[in-house]
XYZ file of C-alpha atoms in Angstrom:
264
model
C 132.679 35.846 46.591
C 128.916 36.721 44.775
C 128.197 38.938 48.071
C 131.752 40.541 48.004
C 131.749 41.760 44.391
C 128.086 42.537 44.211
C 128.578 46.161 45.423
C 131.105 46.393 42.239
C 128.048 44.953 40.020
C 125.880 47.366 41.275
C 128.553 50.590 41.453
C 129.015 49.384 37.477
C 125.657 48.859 35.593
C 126.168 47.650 31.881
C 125.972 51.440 30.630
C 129.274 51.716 32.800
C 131.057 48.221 31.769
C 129.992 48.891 28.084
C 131.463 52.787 28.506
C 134.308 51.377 30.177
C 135.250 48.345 27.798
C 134.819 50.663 24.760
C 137.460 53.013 26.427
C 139.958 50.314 26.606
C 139.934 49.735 23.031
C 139.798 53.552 22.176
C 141.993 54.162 24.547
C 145.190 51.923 23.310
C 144.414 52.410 19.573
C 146.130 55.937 19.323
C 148.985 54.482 21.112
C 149.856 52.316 18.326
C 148.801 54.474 15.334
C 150.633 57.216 16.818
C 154.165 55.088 16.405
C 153.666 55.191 12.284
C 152.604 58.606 11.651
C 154.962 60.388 9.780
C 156.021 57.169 7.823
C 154.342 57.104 5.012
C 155.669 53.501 3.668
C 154.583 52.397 7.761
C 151.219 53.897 7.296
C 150.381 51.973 4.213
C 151.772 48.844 5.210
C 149.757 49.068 8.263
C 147.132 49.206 6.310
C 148.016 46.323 3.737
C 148.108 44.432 7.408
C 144.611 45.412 7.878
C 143.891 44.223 4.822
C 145.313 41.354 4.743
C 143.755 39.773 7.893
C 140.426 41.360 7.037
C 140.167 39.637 3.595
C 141.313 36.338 5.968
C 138.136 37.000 7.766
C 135.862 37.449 5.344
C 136.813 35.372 2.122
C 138.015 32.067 4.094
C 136.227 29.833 6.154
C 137.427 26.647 9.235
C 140.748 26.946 10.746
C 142.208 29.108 8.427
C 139.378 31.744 8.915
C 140.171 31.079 12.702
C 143.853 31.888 12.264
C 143.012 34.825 10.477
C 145.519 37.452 13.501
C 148.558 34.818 12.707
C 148.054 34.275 8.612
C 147.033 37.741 8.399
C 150.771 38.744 10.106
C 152.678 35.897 8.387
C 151.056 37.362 4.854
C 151.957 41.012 5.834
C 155.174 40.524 7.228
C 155.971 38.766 3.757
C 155.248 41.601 1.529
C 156.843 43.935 4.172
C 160.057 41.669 3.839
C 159.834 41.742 -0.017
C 159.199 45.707 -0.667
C 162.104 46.519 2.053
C 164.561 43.817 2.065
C 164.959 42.977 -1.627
C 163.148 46.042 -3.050
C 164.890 48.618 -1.075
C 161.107 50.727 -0.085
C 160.704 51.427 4.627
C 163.374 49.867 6.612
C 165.167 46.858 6.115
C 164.303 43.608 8.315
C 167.172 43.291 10.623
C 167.647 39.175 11.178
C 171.365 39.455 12.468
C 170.240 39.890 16.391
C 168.087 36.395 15.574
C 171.671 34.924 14.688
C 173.283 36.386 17.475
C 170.796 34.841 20.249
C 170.740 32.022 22.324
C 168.530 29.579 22.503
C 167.881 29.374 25.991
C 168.410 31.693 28.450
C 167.223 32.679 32.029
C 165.484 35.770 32.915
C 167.196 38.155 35.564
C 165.342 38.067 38.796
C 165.615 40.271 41.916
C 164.539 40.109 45.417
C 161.240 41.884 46.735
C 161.896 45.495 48.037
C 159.177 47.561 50.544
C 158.706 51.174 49.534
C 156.208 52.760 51.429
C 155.857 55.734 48.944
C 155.903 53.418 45.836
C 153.081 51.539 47.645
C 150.735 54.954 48.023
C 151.286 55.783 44.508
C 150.189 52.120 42.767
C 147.732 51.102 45.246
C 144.482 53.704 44.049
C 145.687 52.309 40.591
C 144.241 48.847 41.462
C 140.692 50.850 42.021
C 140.962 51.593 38.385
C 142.016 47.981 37.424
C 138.874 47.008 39.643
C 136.747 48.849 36.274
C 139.168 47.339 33.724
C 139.013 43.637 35.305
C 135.317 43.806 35.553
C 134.625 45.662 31.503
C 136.756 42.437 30.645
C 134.542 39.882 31.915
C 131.438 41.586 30.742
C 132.945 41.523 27.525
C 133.864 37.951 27.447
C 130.477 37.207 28.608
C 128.989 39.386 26.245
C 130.449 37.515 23.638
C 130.359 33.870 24.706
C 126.700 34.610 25.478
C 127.380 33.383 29.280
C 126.747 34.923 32.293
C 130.076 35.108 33.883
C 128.529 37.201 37.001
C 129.244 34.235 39.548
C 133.255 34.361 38.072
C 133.968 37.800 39.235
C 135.148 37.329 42.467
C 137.256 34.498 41.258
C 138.608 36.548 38.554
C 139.881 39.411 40.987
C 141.234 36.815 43.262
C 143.252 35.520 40.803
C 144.600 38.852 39.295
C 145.634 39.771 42.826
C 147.455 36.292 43.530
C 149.446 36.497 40.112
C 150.295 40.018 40.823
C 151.535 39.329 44.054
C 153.190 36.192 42.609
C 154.955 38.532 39.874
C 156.285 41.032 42.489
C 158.071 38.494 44.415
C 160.567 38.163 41.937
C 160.813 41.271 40.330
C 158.134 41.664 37.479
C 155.728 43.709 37.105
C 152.150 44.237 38.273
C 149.698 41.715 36.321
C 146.540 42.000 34.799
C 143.787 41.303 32.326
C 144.666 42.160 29.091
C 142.383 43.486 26.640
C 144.454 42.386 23.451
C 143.657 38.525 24.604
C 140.147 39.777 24.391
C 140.412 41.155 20.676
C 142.053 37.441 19.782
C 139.314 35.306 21.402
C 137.081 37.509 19.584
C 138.222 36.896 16.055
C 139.110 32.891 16.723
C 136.047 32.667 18.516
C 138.164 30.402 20.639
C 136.802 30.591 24.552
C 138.136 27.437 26.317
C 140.112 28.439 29.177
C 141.820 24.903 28.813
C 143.198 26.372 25.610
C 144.393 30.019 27.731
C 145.940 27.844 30.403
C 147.973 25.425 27.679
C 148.928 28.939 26.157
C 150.239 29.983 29.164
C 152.695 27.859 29.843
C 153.664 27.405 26.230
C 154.560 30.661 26.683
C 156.937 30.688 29.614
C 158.782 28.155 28.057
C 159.388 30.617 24.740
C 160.087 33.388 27.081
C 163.276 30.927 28.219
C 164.333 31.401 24.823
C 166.239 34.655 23.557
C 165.988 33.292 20.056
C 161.915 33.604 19.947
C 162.231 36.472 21.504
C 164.261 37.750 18.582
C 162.121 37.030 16.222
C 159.412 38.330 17.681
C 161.543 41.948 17.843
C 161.893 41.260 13.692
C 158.289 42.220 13.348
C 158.131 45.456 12.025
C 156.332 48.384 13.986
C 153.568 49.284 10.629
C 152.247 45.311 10.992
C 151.820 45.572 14.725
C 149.846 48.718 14.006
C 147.859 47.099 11.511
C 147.441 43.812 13.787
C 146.381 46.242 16.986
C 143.960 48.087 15.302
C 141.766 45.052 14.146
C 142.714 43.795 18.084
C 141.480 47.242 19.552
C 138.894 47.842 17.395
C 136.786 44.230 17.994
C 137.068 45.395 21.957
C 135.912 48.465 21.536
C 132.605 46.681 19.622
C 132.683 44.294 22.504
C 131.750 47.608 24.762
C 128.594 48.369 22.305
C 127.784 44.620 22.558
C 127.640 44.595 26.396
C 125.052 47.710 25.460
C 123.106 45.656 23.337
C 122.975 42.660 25.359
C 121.463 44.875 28.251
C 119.049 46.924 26.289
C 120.655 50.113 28.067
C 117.978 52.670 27.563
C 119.511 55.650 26.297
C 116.483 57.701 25.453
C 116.939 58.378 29.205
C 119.619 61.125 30.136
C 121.066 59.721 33.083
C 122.501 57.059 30.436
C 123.326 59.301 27.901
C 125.228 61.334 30.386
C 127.037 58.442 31.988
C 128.420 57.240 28.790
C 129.093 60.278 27.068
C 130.993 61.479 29.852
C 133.029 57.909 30.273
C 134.088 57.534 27.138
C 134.916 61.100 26.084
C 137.200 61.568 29.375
């Protein structure tokens, strides 16, 4: 697997993984803001959210420092639930859908189809996932302060496998996901043991309409809040992976790759 993926390595110095990782971060962050402009009650709560985990982060300390993503939401969504719901300010927290749901239920699966012109259209796409899946690990390495070089293969083998996995009965493409990177970088967690037990705790909530309810009770402006902290720690993750090289960019070919990367 080193000899297979070391053409990727060498096609993708760290001025290109830092460039790239620091897209993916800048690159979803609009997304979300975008969905609260125009609110004003949405834009400040997002930012009470923001607040809320960063005072987490920086006046606490142990576990609860640690939990600082799921406080900081708990707090927020709080405050959100007593300036709508019982002071009448932004819109109400809906909790009759959480009533109305089941508490287990199976997803809807459906057999494989072969479309030829569906298959010309995605397959470039996992060229570009190639860059993604690779700015991931360098980030994870950068910040775990392990060389994770001898993983990569592994890493692509496994995002292909899942994603072929996932198509078989009807879901969608998989693959790495940068917001996982944002929480391992404010709980400082890295075990994969921990990822793994994760995992499958999650399947077993996504068997139950209920959770998935209350999830959908989250308001939109705390989700903003949450994804910029999320987006903005991978985006320093990209300027870490700089660091950690010592990219040189008093010279231009540097300058020019990452200026260029990041701007389109």
């Amino acid at each position: 697997m080193a000899t297979g993926t070391r053409w990727i390595e060498k096609l993708m110095p760290p001025v290109v993984t830092g460039a790239v990782v620091m897209i993916i971060g800048l690159n979803l962050a609009p997304v979300t803001v975008k969905s609260v402009m125009g609110n004003t009650f949405n834009m400040w709560m997002s930012l009470v959210t923001v607040m809320c985990m960063g005072s987490i982060a920086v006046f606490t300390k142990g576990l609860l420092q640690r939990l600082l993503l799921l406080v900081g939401l708990l707090l927020a969504y709080l405050i959100y639930f007593v300036l709508s719901n019982i002071m009448g300010y932004g819109t109400a927290i809906n909790f009759l859908p959480i009533q109305q749901a089941a508490w287990f239920g199976l997803p809807t699966f459906h057999a494989p189809t072969f479309e030829v012109n569906a298959m010309l259209i995605i397959a470039p796409i996992a060229l570009i996932l190639v860059a993604e899946n690779l700015g991931h690990i360098k980030a994870v390495g950068a910040m775990t302060g392990e060389n994770l070089d001898p993983h990569i293969g592994k890493a692509f083998v496994a995002d292909g496998v899942a994603t072929t996995l996932a198509g078989g009965v009807g879901a969608p493409g998989m693959t790495t996901y940068g917001e996982n990177i944002g929480v391992m970088a404010v709980t400082r967690v890295y075990s994969t043991i921990i990822f793994a037990v994760a995992g499958v705790f999650a399947v077993f909530l996504g068997l139950s309409p209920k959770f998935g309810a209350v999830i959908h009770t989250i308001p939109t402006a705390i989700l903003t809040g949450a994804s910029i902290i999320v987006f903005g720690l991978i985006t320093i993750a990209g300027a870490k992976i700089w660091i950690e090289n010592k990219v040189d960019f008093s010279q231009n070919k540097n300058l020019m790759v990452a200026a260029v990367t990041i701007i389109l």
